[in-house]
Amino acid sequence: MGIQKPDYQMYCGETEISEQFIKLNVGGQRFMLRKETIRKRGVGRLLDLVNKSVADSNADAFFSATSEFYFERPPALFHIVYQFYLNGIIHQPTNLCPVDIIEELEYWRIIPDEYLASCCCAQQPDDDDDEHEEQDKPNLFKTLKFGEIRRTIWNIIEEPASSGKAQVFAVFSVFFVLISISGLVLGSLPELQVATKQKNNLTGEEYVEMEPMPILGYIEYVCIVWFSIEYGLKMLVSAERSRTFRQLLNIIDLLAILPFLIEMLLLIFGISTEQLRDLKGAFLVIRILRVLRVIRVLKLGRYSSGLQMFGKTLKASFRQLGMMAMVVMTGVIFFSTLVYFLEKDEPGSKFHSIPAACWWCIVTMTTVGYGDLTPITVPGKLVATGAIACGVLVLALPITIIVDNFMKVAETERPAGGNRYRTSQYPSEPKATKSEQMVLKVA
């Protein structure tokens, strides 16, 4: 059997291809496919072999003895093509270069973007949405009243990179967040506080309390008005209000304005915060609501790709962090119980309870070492040595996994193009093609 180029005059009308099968020889390895299978796919270079005669074939050679079409191509790569004609899906073997696979598919005139299996595509990080859901989201506005106007407003609020107006809105949002945080910080300085006389309605006694300067309060109200308008507009134009309400960043936005909303609600019913100061429980609630204002700093995560990347890294490392917390908790209970029973009877010992010993153990295992509690006895110091060694090991082991997850998140973020503003549930930026995702998954 010899290898020869097809002699069109010799084989035209003389050599007929089998009625049902077509024989292929790719780099010395033989393959056989039914013509019906190739016609069913309807694409590729093999379709020409089915529809044309031997003289018109695009093979590199033809073996007359075995009626085989010869292609001088790598047989390992052709297995992907062969599998495609069998099941209609392209899978990427891990031992093959994705660039070689794409070039081989292009030679056989098969477009990878249309047939590449989803399991072989690089996962692009979006906010817990499936790919098909993301493609359907922009169409939700079409069925709503004032859909185009609502979508325009939504993109301005949630898509800072979508237009110039959206970028201006994002700049204003970041500006008000920074002003609000600055006012909260500056209001704690004694130089920017004024003394106000307060009266206890229960006892009638007067006392002096330091409050931030009135100008800082006015700035706070201006910022709160902006945050309220931003959140109200977002909920008003959203295509799925319940889903928008449950998103983490929107929950943060709500908590940022919650103290102001509660204060306004109390004023509507004729109750001021000063009247609640005399009630111990109500005063505690007021303090908690004031502390909630610090949550506004988390609003910066909406516009910072670095904070988003950090959050996704923690989410990807949740299992490792949970394991570390469980081991640390076990060690804390174990060592704190030991040191408590070894130190409690010593004169001047501060280990008066196991919870107090737990605080010492947490500080010791995390290698912080405040020094407020220290063991005195030799057995107690030996237990402390064990706690230190155990803490170093427990904290060091998950670090490599967390760093690896961070690198994976950073690599997946890179194709989207630097600083990603996409926090919306309705993404508008085009995604990478499947062939590009195949290369990215291996890279």
Short mmCIF file of C-alpha atoms in Angstrom, two decimals:
data_model
loop_
_atom_site.label_atom_id
_atom_site.label_comp_id
_atom_site.label_asym_id
_atom_site.label_seq_id
_atom_site.Cartn_x
_atom_site.Cartn_y
_atom_site.Cartn_z
CA MET A 1 0.00 0.00 0.00
CA GLY A 2 1.58 3.30 -1.07
CA ILE A 3 0.80 6.91 -0.23
CA GLN A 4 0.03 9.02 -3.23
CA LYS A 5 -1.72 12.22 -4.11
CA PRO A 6 -5.10 11.65 -5.75
CA ASP A 7 -4.84 11.30 -9.50
CA TYR A 8 -8.10 12.90 -10.48
CA GLN A 9 -8.20 11.35 -13.96
CA MET A 10 -7.42 7.91 -12.58
CA TYR A 11 -9.91 7.86 -9.75
CA CYS A 12 -12.73 9.98 -11.11
CA GLY A 13 -15.65 7.61 -11.59
CA GLU A 14 -13.47 4.58 -10.76
CA THR A 15 -13.22 4.71 -6.98
CA GLU A 16 -16.54 5.11 -5.21
CA ILE A 17 -16.83 5.99 -1.53
CA SER A 18 -18.78 3.54 0.60
CA GLU A 19 -22.49 4.18 0.82
CA GLN A 20 -22.60 4.34 4.62
CA PHE A 21 -19.08 4.92 5.97
CA ILE A 22 -16.09 7.12 5.32
CA LYS A 23 -12.59 5.96 6.24
CA LEU A 24 -9.97 8.38 7.53
CA ASN A 25 -6.26 8.02 8.20
CA VAL A 26 -4.96 10.85 10.35
CA GLY A 27 -1.22 10.76 10.94
CA GLY A 28 -1.19 6.96 10.58
CA GLN A 29 -4.16 6.32 12.91
CA ARG A 30 -7.38 5.05 11.36
CA PHE A 31 -10.87 6.40 12.04
CA MET A 32 -14.27 5.52 10.63
CA LEU A 33 -17.46 7.57 10.68
CA ARG A 34 -20.92 7.12 9.23
CA LYS A 35 -21.78 9.63 6.55
CA GLU A 36 -25.11 10.23 8.27
CA THR A 37 -23.27 11.26 11.45
CA ILE A 38 -21.21 13.83 9.54
CA ARG A 39 -24.29 15.18 7.76
CA LYS A 40 -26.06 15.46 11.09
CA ARG A 41 -23.43 17.91 12.36
CA GLY A 42 -23.51 19.80 9.06
CA VAL A 43 -20.14 21.54 9.55
CA GLY A 44 -16.47 20.93 9.01
CA ARG A 45 -14.02 19.76 6.39
CA LEU A 46 -15.32 16.18 6.59
CA LEU A 47 -18.63 17.35 5.19
CA ASP A 48 -16.83 18.09 1.90
CA LEU A 49 -15.58 14.49 1.75
CA VAL A 50 -19.14 13.24 2.05
CA ASN A 51 -20.61 15.57 -0.55
CA LYS A 52 -17.74 15.53 -3.07
CA SER A 53 -15.97 12.86 -5.09
CA VAL A 54 -12.45 11.64 -4.52
CA ALA A 55 -11.13 13.92 -7.21
CA ASP A 56 -12.58 16.96 -5.50
CA SER A 57 -11.59 15.93 -1.98
CA ASN A 58 -9.36 18.14 0.18
CA ALA A 59 -7.36 15.24 1.65
CA ASP A 60 -3.57 15.17 1.53
CA ALA A 61 -3.65 11.73 -0.09
CA PHE A 62 -5.91 8.79 -0.87
CA PHE A 63 -5.17 5.12 -0.21
CA SER A 64 -6.81 3.21 -3.02
CA ALA A 65 -6.34 -0.23 -1.48
CA THR A 66 -8.25 0.61 1.70
CA SER A 67 -10.32 3.56 0.39
CA GLU A 68 -8.89 5.82 3.11
CA PHE A 69 -8.50 9.57 2.99
CA TYR A 70 -5.14 10.56 4.47
CA PHE A 71 -4.61 13.78 6.45
CA GLU A 72 -1.16 14.71 7.67
CA ARG A 73 -2.33 15.97 11.04
CA PRO A 74 -1.63 14.98 14.71
CA PRO A 75 -3.91 12.05 15.59
CA ALA A 76 -4.07 13.07 19.28
CA LEU A 77 -5.73 16.36 18.33
CA PHE A 78 -8.08 14.68 15.85
CA HIS A 79 -9.64 12.69 18.71
CA ILE A 80 -11.31 15.98 19.74
CA VAL A 81 -12.74 16.38 16.23
CA TYR A 82 -13.87 12.75 16.18
CA GLN A 83 -15.62 13.16 19.53
CA PHE A 84 -17.33 16.30 18.24
CA TYR A 85 -18.90 14.43 15.31
CA LEU A 86 -20.10 11.73 17.67
CA ASN A 87 -21.77 13.85 20.38
CA GLY A 88 -21.74 17.43 19.03
CA ILE A 89 -19.67 18.82 21.93
CA ILE A 90 -16.02 19.86 22.08
CA HIS A 91 -14.15 18.84 25.22
CA GLN A 92 -10.65 20.00 26.10
CA PRO A 93 -8.21 17.33 27.32
CA THR A 94 -5.98 18.58 30.10
CA ASN A 95 -2.83 17.17 28.48
CA LEU A 96 -3.18 19.20 25.26
CA CYS A 97 -2.34 22.82 24.60
CA PRO A 98 -5.52 24.90 24.10
CA VAL A 99 -3.86 26.95 21.35
CA ASP A 100 -3.10 23.76 19.38
CA ILE A 101 -6.69 22.63 19.90
CA ILE A 102 -8.07 25.90 18.54
CA GLU A 103 -5.76 25.75 15.50
CA GLU A 104 -6.77 22.13 14.83
CA LEU A 105 -10.45 22.98 15.03
CA GLU A 106 -9.93 25.87 12.64
CA TYR A 107 -8.25 23.49 10.18
CA TRP A 108 -11.28 21.19 10.29
CA ARG A 109 -13.52 24.28 9.94
CA ILE A 110 -15.23 23.85 13.32
CA ILE A 111 -15.97 26.99 15.37
CA PRO A 112 -15.11 26.34 19.05
CA ASP A 113 -17.31 29.15 20.38
CA GLU A 114 -20.46 27.36 19.23
CA TYR A 115 -19.74 23.85 20.48
CA LEU A 116 -17.31 24.12 23.42
CA ALA A 117 -18.64 22.41 26.54
CA SER A 118 -19.36 24.69 29.49
CA CYS A 119 -17.21 22.53 31.77
CA CYS A 120 -14.16 23.45 29.68
CA CYS A 121 -14.73 27.22 29.89
CA ALA A 122 -13.03 29.44 32.43
CA GLN A 123 -15.51 30.61 35.03
CA GLN A 124 -15.97 34.38 34.93
CA PRO A 125 -16.81 35.78 38.38
CA ASP A 126 -20.20 37.39 38.48
CA ASP A 127 -22.46 37.93 41.46
CA ASP A 128 -23.80 34.41 41.96
CA ASP A 129 -25.58 34.40 38.58
CA ASP A 130 -25.67 31.65 35.99
CA GLU A 131 -24.63 32.56 32.49
CA HIS A 132 -28.05 32.05 30.94
CA GLU A 133 -29.68 34.12 33.66
CA GLU A 134 -27.27 36.97 33.05
CA GLN A 135 -28.11 36.97 29.34
CA ASP A 136 -31.81 37.18 30.10
CA LYS A 137 -31.58 39.96 32.68
CA PRO A 138 -31.27 42.93 30.29
CA ASN A 139 -34.51 41.85 28.59
CA LEU A 140 -36.53 42.14 31.81
CA PHE A 141 -36.90 45.89 31.38
CA LYS A 142 -38.60 45.46 27.99
CA THR A 143 -41.73 44.02 29.58
CA LEU A 144 -42.00 46.72 32.26
CA LYS A 145 -43.70 50.08 32.16
CA PHE A 146 -41.21 52.84 31.29
CA GLY A 147 -38.70 50.04 30.73
CA GLU A 148 -36.13 52.06 28.81
CA ILE A 149 -36.17 54.93 31.30
CA ARG A 150 -35.84 52.51 34.20
CA ARG A 151 -32.98 50.69 32.56
CA THR A 152 -31.17 53.97 31.85
CA ILE A 153 -31.49 55.02 35.50
CA TRP A 154 -30.46 51.55 36.65
CA ASN A 155 -27.29 51.64 34.54
CA ILE A 156 -26.43 55.09 35.87
CA ILE A 157 -26.70 53.85 39.47
CA GLU A 158 -25.32 50.32 39.14
CA GLU A 159 -23.04 50.45 36.07
CA PRO A 160 -20.44 53.18 36.61
CA ALA A 161 -18.56 52.13 33.46
CA SER A 162 -21.62 52.18 31.20
CA SER A 163 -21.66 55.92 30.40
CA GLY A 164 -20.30 59.32 31.33
CA LYS A 165 -23.38 60.11 33.41
CA ALA A 166 -22.88 56.88 35.36
CA GLN A 167 -19.26 57.78 36.07
CA VAL A 168 -20.29 61.22 37.35
CA PHE A 169 -22.90 59.58 39.59
CA ALA A 170 -20.27 57.15 40.92
CA VAL A 171 -17.92 60.04 41.70
CA PHE A 172 -20.67 61.80 43.67
CA SER A 173 -21.50 58.59 45.55
CA VAL A 174 -17.88 58.03 46.57
CA PHE A 175 -17.59 61.71 47.51
CA PHE A 176 -20.59 61.57 49.86
CA VAL A 177 -19.36 58.30 51.40
CA LEU A 178 -15.97 59.86 52.14
CA ILE A 179 -17.58 63.03 53.51
CA SER A 180 -19.89 61.00 55.75
CA ILE A 181 -17.05 58.87 57.11
CA SER A 182 -14.87 61.95 57.64
CA GLY A 183 -17.67 63.65 59.57
CA LEU A 184 -18.11 60.57 61.75
CA VAL A 185 -14.38 60.46 62.52
CA LEU A 186 -13.96 64.20 63.08
CA GLY A 187 -17.03 64.29 65.33
CA SER A 188 -15.16 62.17 67.88
CA LEU A 189 -12.38 64.77 68.32
CA PRO A 190 -12.77 66.83 71.54
CA GLU A 191 -11.76 69.96 69.62
CA LEU A 192 -14.79 69.57 67.33
CA GLN A 193 -17.28 68.82 70.10
CA VAL A 194 -19.51 71.17 72.07
CA ALA A 195 -21.00 70.72 75.53
CA THR A 196 -24.78 70.37 75.65
CA LYS A 197 -26.90 70.27 78.78
CA GLN A 198 -29.18 67.27 79.08
CA LYS A 199 -31.88 66.62 81.67
CA ASN A 200 -32.92 63.29 83.06
CA ASN A 201 -36.71 63.27 82.95
CA LEU A 202 -36.88 60.56 85.59
CA THR A 203 -34.68 62.16 88.25
CA GLY A 204 -34.75 65.77 87.10
CA GLU A 205 -30.95 65.99 87.27
CA GLU A 206 -29.03 67.91 84.65
CA TYR A 207 -25.79 66.69 83.14
CA VAL A 208 -23.42 67.80 80.40
CA GLU A 209 -22.79 65.66 77.36
CA MET A 210 -20.30 66.28 74.58
CA GLU A 211 -21.81 66.27 71.10
CA PRO A 212 -20.27 66.91 67.64
CA MET A 213 -20.49 70.47 66.33
CA PRO A 214 -23.81 71.33 64.61
CA ILE A 215 -22.10 71.80 61.23
CA LEU A 216 -21.08 68.14 61.27
CA GLY A 217 -24.69 67.20 61.93
CA TYR A 218 -25.86 69.22 58.93
CA ILE A 219 -23.27 67.54 56.72
CA GLU A 220 -24.49 64.19 58.03
CA TYR A 221 -28.07 64.98 57.04
CA VAL A 222 -27.01 66.03 53.53
CA CYS A 223 -25.13 62.75 53.06
CA ILE A 224 -28.07 60.76 54.40
CA VAL A 225 -30.42 62.46 51.94
CA TRP A 226 -28.13 61.48 49.06
CA PHE A 227 -27.89 57.85 50.28
CA SER A 228 -31.66 57.68 50.68
CA ILE A 229 -32.29 59.03 47.18
CA GLU A 230 -29.76 56.59 45.75
CA TYR A 231 -31.32 53.59 47.50
CA GLY A 232 -34.89 54.70 46.78
CA LEU A 233 -34.19 55.20 43.06
CA LYS A 234 -32.49 51.82 42.86
CA MET A 235 -35.46 50.01 44.38
CA LEU A 236 -37.92 52.06 42.29
CA VAL A 237 -36.40 51.23 38.88
CA SER A 238 -35.24 47.69 39.63
CA ALA A 239 -36.77 44.96 37.47
CA GLU A 240 -36.65 42.48 40.37
CA ARG A 241 -37.08 44.36 43.61
CA SER A 242 -37.05 41.32 45.89
CA ARG A 243 -33.80 40.07 44.40
CA THR A 244 -32.26 43.54 44.48
CA PHE A 245 -33.27 43.91 48.14
CA ARG A 246 -31.51 40.64 49.08
CA GLN A 247 -28.17 41.50 47.49
CA LEU A 248 -25.35 42.05 49.98
CA LEU A 249 -24.29 45.51 48.77
CA ASN A 250 -27.89 46.70 48.82
CA ILE A 251 -28.33 45.39 52.37
CA ILE A 252 -25.27 47.46 53.31
CA ASP A 253 -26.85 50.51 51.65
CA LEU A 254 -30.03 49.97 53.69
CA LEU A 255 -28.14 49.60 56.97
CA ALA A 256 -26.27 52.82 56.18
CA ILE A 257 -29.51 54.83 56.17
CA LEU A 258 -31.42 52.74 58.73
CA PRO A 259 -30.57 54.94 61.78
CA PHE A 260 -31.80 58.03 59.95
CA LEU A 261 -35.02 56.27 58.87
CA ILE A 262 -35.75 55.12 62.42
CA GLU A 263 -35.07 58.59 63.80
CA MET A 264 -37.42 60.15 61.25
CA LEU A 265 -40.06 57.51 62.03
CA LEU A 266 -39.85 58.33 65.75
CA LEU A 267 -40.20 62.05 65.02
CA ILE A 268 -43.36 61.35 62.99
CA PHE A 269 -44.86 59.74 66.10
CA GLY A 270 -43.71 62.68 68.25
CA ILE A 271 -40.83 60.89 69.95
CA SER A 272 -37.35 62.40 69.94
CA THR A 273 -34.11 60.59 70.69
CA GLU A 274 -33.54 62.88 73.70
CA GLN A 275 -36.70 61.53 75.31
CA LEU A 276 -35.40 57.99 74.96
CA ARG A 277 -32.10 58.69 76.71
CA ASP A 278 -33.70 58.14 80.10
CA LEU A 279 -34.72 54.60 79.17
CA LYS A 280 -31.73 52.32 79.53
CA GLY A 281 -32.75 49.79 76.85
CA ALA A 282 -33.84 52.47 74.37
CA PHE A 283 -30.61 54.41 74.92
CA LEU A 284 -28.62 51.25 74.11
CA VAL A 285 -30.60 50.87 70.87
CA ILE A 286 -29.78 54.49 69.95
CA ARG A 287 -26.08 53.84 70.51
CA ILE A 288 -26.22 50.73 68.34
CA LEU A 289 -27.93 52.67 65.55
CA ARG A 290 -25.24 55.33 65.74
CA VAL A 291 -22.55 52.67 65.49
CA LEU A 292 -24.24 51.36 62.34
CA ARG A 293 -23.15 54.52 60.56
CA VAL A 294 -19.68 53.07 60.23
CA ILE A 295 -21.15 50.50 57.80
CA ARG A 296 -21.09 53.24 55.18
CA VAL A 297 -17.41 52.58 54.67
CA LEU A 298 -18.41 49.24 53.11
CA LYS A 299 -20.24 51.16 50.38
CA LEU A 300 -16.81 51.84 48.87
CA GLY A 301 -16.69 48.15 47.94
CA ARG A 302 -19.20 48.85 45.18
CA TYR A 303 -16.65 50.99 43.35
CA SER A 304 -13.39 49.31 44.36
CA SER A 305 -12.18 46.29 42.38
CA GLY A 306 -9.64 45.56 45.14
CA LEU A 307 -12.31 45.23 47.85
CA GLN A 308 -14.45 43.10 45.53
CA MET A 309 -11.48 40.83 44.84
CA PHE A 310 -10.80 40.52 48.58
CA GLY A 311 -14.43 39.60 49.23
CA LYS A 312 -14.41 36.95 46.50
CA THR A 313 -11.19 35.53 47.91
CA LEU A 314 -12.78 35.18 51.36
CA LYS A 315 -15.82 33.55 49.77
CA ALA A 316 -13.63 31.08 47.86
CA SER A 317 -11.67 30.34 51.06
CA PHE A 318 -14.74 29.94 53.27
CA ARG A 319 -14.14 26.23 53.79
CA GLN A 320 -10.50 26.71 54.82
CA LEU A 321 -11.40 29.61 57.11
CA GLY A 322 -14.13 27.54 58.73
CA MET A 323 -11.68 24.69 59.29
CA MET A 324 -9.17 27.10 60.84
CA ALA A 325 -11.82 28.60 63.12
CA MET A 326 -12.89 25.15 64.29
CA VAL A 327 -9.32 24.09 65.10
CA VAL A 328 -8.61 27.39 66.87
CA MET A 329 -11.79 27.07 68.94
CA THR A 330 -10.85 23.53 69.93
CA GLY A 331 -7.37 24.66 70.95
CA VAL A 332 -8.74 27.65 72.87
CA ILE A 333 -11.08 25.48 74.94
CA PHE A 334 -8.39 22.88 75.56
CA PHE A 335 -5.51 25.17 76.60
CA SER A 336 -7.69 27.67 78.50
CA THR A 337 -9.16 24.88 80.62
CA LEU A 338 -5.71 23.54 81.41
CA VAL A 339 -4.23 26.91 82.33
CA TYR A 340 -7.27 27.79 84.45
CA PHE A 341 -6.93 24.78 86.72
CA LEU A 342 -3.15 25.24 86.92
CA GLU A 343 -3.25 28.97 87.74
CA LYS A 344 -6.49 29.67 89.60
CA ASP A 345 -5.15 28.91 93.10
CA GLU A 346 -2.00 31.02 92.75
CA PRO A 347 -1.86 34.33 94.74
CA GLY A 348 -2.68 37.30 92.51
CA SER A 349 -3.75 35.08 89.61
CA LYS A 350 -6.02 36.76 87.07
CA PHE A 351 -7.29 33.45 85.73
CA HIS A 352 -10.48 33.62 87.79
CA SER A 353 -12.64 31.80 85.21
CA ILE A 354 -12.38 29.71 82.07
CA PRO A 355 -13.82 32.53 79.86
CA ALA A 356 -11.04 34.83 81.13
CA ALA A 357 -8.54 32.08 80.29
CA CYS A 358 -10.15 31.79 76.83
CA TRP A 359 -9.34 35.46 76.19
CA TRP A 360 -5.73 34.80 77.17
CA CYS A 361 -5.61 31.73 74.92
CA ILE A 362 -7.00 33.57 71.88
CA VAL A 363 -4.46 36.37 72.31
CA THR A 364 -1.68 33.81 72.72
CA MET A 365 -2.61 31.49 69.82
CA THR A 366 -2.94 34.42 67.42
CA THR A 367 0.56 35.57 68.54
CA VAL A 368 -0.79 38.99 69.60
CA GLY A 369 0.38 38.74 73.21
CA TYR A 370 -1.13 41.72 75.06
CA GLY A 371 0.47 40.63 78.32
CA ASP A 372 -2.58 41.49 80.44
CA LEU A 373 -2.84 37.82 81.50
CA THR A 374 0.26 35.70 82.00
CA PRO A 375 0.75 32.30 83.66
CA ILE A 376 2.95 32.22 86.75
CA THR A 377 3.56 28.53 87.43
CA VAL A 378 5.93 26.33 85.45
CA PRO A 379 3.15 23.97 84.28
CA GLY A 380 1.15 27.01 83.18
CA LYS A 381 4.08 28.32 81.17
CA LEU A 382 4.49 24.90 79.52
CA VAL A 383 0.81 25.00 78.54
CA ALA A 384 1.35 28.51 77.15
CA THR A 385 4.27 27.21 75.07
CA GLY A 386 2.06 24.52 73.61
CA ALA A 387 -0.66 27.07 72.85
CA ILE A 388 1.83 29.30 71.03
CA ALA A 389 3.20 26.43 68.92
CA CYS A 390 -0.28 25.17 68.10
CA GLY A 391 -1.46 28.68 67.15
CA VAL A 392 1.44 29.23 64.76
CA LEU A 393 0.76 25.94 62.97
CA VAL A 394 -2.99 26.42 62.77
CA LEU A 395 -2.73 29.95 61.37
CA ALA A 396 0.08 29.14 58.93
CA LEU A 397 -1.44 26.10 57.23
CA PRO A 398 -4.46 27.76 55.51
CA ILE A 399 -2.42 30.79 54.35
CA THR A 400 -1.08 29.07 51.23
CA ILE A 401 -4.59 27.99 50.23
CA ILE A 402 -5.96 31.49 50.71
CA VAL A 403 -3.10 32.99 48.68
CA ASP A 404 -3.76 30.45 45.92
CA ASN A 405 -7.45 31.38 45.89
CA PHE A 406 -6.50 35.05 45.68
CA MET A 407 -4.29 34.36 42.65
CA LYS A 408 -7.12 32.46 40.97
CA VAL A 409 -9.55 35.32 41.59
CA ALA A 410 -6.99 37.84 40.32
CA GLU A 411 -6.40 35.79 37.15
CA THR A 412 -10.13 35.52 36.49
CA GLU A 413 -10.59 39.24 37.03
CA ARG A 414 -7.80 40.17 34.63
CA PRO A 415 -9.62 39.34 31.34
CA ALA A 416 -12.43 41.72 32.25
CA GLY A 417 -9.99 44.59 31.91
CA GLY A 418 -8.49 46.03 35.06
CA ASN A 419 -10.81 47.82 37.47
CA ARG A 420 -14.18 46.17 37.24
CA TYR A 421 -17.21 48.20 38.19
CA ARG A 422 -19.60 45.40 37.35
CA THR A 423 -21.58 44.90 40.53
CA SER A 424 -24.93 44.95 38.84
CA GLN A 425 -27.28 42.06 38.41
CA TYR A 426 -27.72 43.24 34.81
CA PRO A 427 -24.24 43.16 33.27
CA SER A 428 -23.76 45.07 30.04
CA GLU A 429 -20.11 44.38 29.19
CA PRO A 430 -19.40 41.62 26.63
CA LYS A 431 -17.93 38.41 27.93
CA ALA A 432 -14.90 36.57 26.60
CA THR A 433 -15.59 34.07 23.83
CA LYS A 434 -15.55 30.38 24.71
CA SER A 435 -12.31 29.82 22.86
CA GLU A 436 -10.72 32.61 24.91
CA GLN A 437 -12.17 31.13 28.10
CA MET A 438 -10.67 27.75 27.15
CA VAL A 439 -7.23 29.33 26.90
CA LEU A 440 -7.76 31.26 30.16
CA LYS A 441 -8.75 28.13 32.06
CA VAL A 442 -5.39 26.51 31.36
CA ALA A 443 -3.32 29.69 31.66
#
